[in-house]
């Protein structure tokens, strides 16, 4: 459990020095936020960079970033799911996929074949998703994540938490913050437009016009042509899906026609095969009685074998064509399913980006209020405390957690630093 702590900071007007606070919470005790990150416990996510090396090949290995679908791709190894797994789980899965693989390698003495086993692969995390620090800090932005990174270390990396005196004129800083806010609002509009596109593709019943609350954001920041272009993208995406389904439907019709033809042929060949078999038996009976010659028997036997072969080949063709039809039906069902899965993954990515952006904008707005409006500034004589809120993406969505200076940070966290006056 974290316990609330507080420490007062006095601002020296003459020296106008920014002092760094050493306290993080003002309301009660909160649940433990995070334990020190261990590579074997950390769950990999999109944006992490992995490095692998096939030790028996040498060459230094390769790196790959986990994509938005949670997958990585490496030479020899191929494409594998990585998000949601620990490093040990991924290493075990990749190692098992290489067992028995034979790779030809050129050496100074010629070519050799290397047979891989479970110990041939080395997997490690090359770099983690960056951490974003926003709000009342000297240099808001992203910093590189390292295992064991604490809130205290993250604040130190961005120049520490800072507060401003009401008598400190900050026109340049206000302009800089306002400019950054404008840029973020533009980014927010584009992300909102992208999210609306995804939602509309997931549920066509929503219509081709954005809802009023979305339209207000878009109309303030984007041109009508931007919205029209997105509407065109929605239509083109649906046409593409329908074309893929139509192409599969055409192949299904052709395959069903072929099955019907093969079934008819099979029935005919079965009749012919039975007739030829009866003819062969009759010829053998006549031969036993000495009423026919060997050539007649051989001719009957050859005809029976030919008819039987055609029957067996037709049965095999029919079975293969039915399997092809089943595969086509699965492909048809998979077109919509795969499209929906891709859209859901993209929606989660856009929502996460919006949440991180909104957290940064919220911190900037509070900082702008303190810089430009005396009513929000910390009085010179009044002590102040600051809080650190961690905005963390989990499997259940975005969570906001009050943090202490010694609490551990996870990759992708967004830290929001905020100063508050102490009521005495």
Coordinates of C-alpha atoms in Angstrom, one line a residue, residues 258-270 273 306-323:
X258 CA -18.1 -29.4 -60.9
X259 CA -19.3 -31.4 -57.9
X260 CA -22.7 -32.0 -59.6
X261 CA -20.9 -33.1 -62.8
X262 CA -18.5 -35.4 -61.0
X263 CA -21.4 -37.0 -59.1
X264 CA -23.2 -37.7 -62.3
X265 CA -20.1 -39.1 -63.9
X266 CA -19.5 -41.2 -60.8
X267 CA -22.9 -42.8 -61.1
X268 CA -22.3 -43.6 -64.8
X269 CA -18.8 -45.0 -64.1
X270 CA -20.2 -47.1 -61.3
X273 CA -17.7 -50.7 -63.8
X306 CA -10.0 -49.5 -66.9
X307 CA -13.6 -48.9 -65.7
X308 CA -12.6 -49.5 -62.1
X309 CA -9.7 -47.0 -62.5
X310 CA -12.0 -44.3 -63.9
X311 CA -14.4 -44.9 -61.0
X312 CA -11.6 -44.5 -58.4
X313 CA -10.2 -41.4 -60.0
X314 CA -13.6 -39.8 -60.2
X315 CA -14.2 -40.6 -56.5
X316 CA -10.9 -39.0 -55.7
X317 CA -11.7 -35.9 -57.8
X318 CA -15.1 -35.6 -56.2
X319 CA -13.6 -35.8 -52.6
X320 CA -10.9 -33.2 -53.5
X321 CA -13.5 -30.9 -55.1
X322 CA -15.7 -31.2 -52.0
X323 CA -12.8 -30.2 -49.8

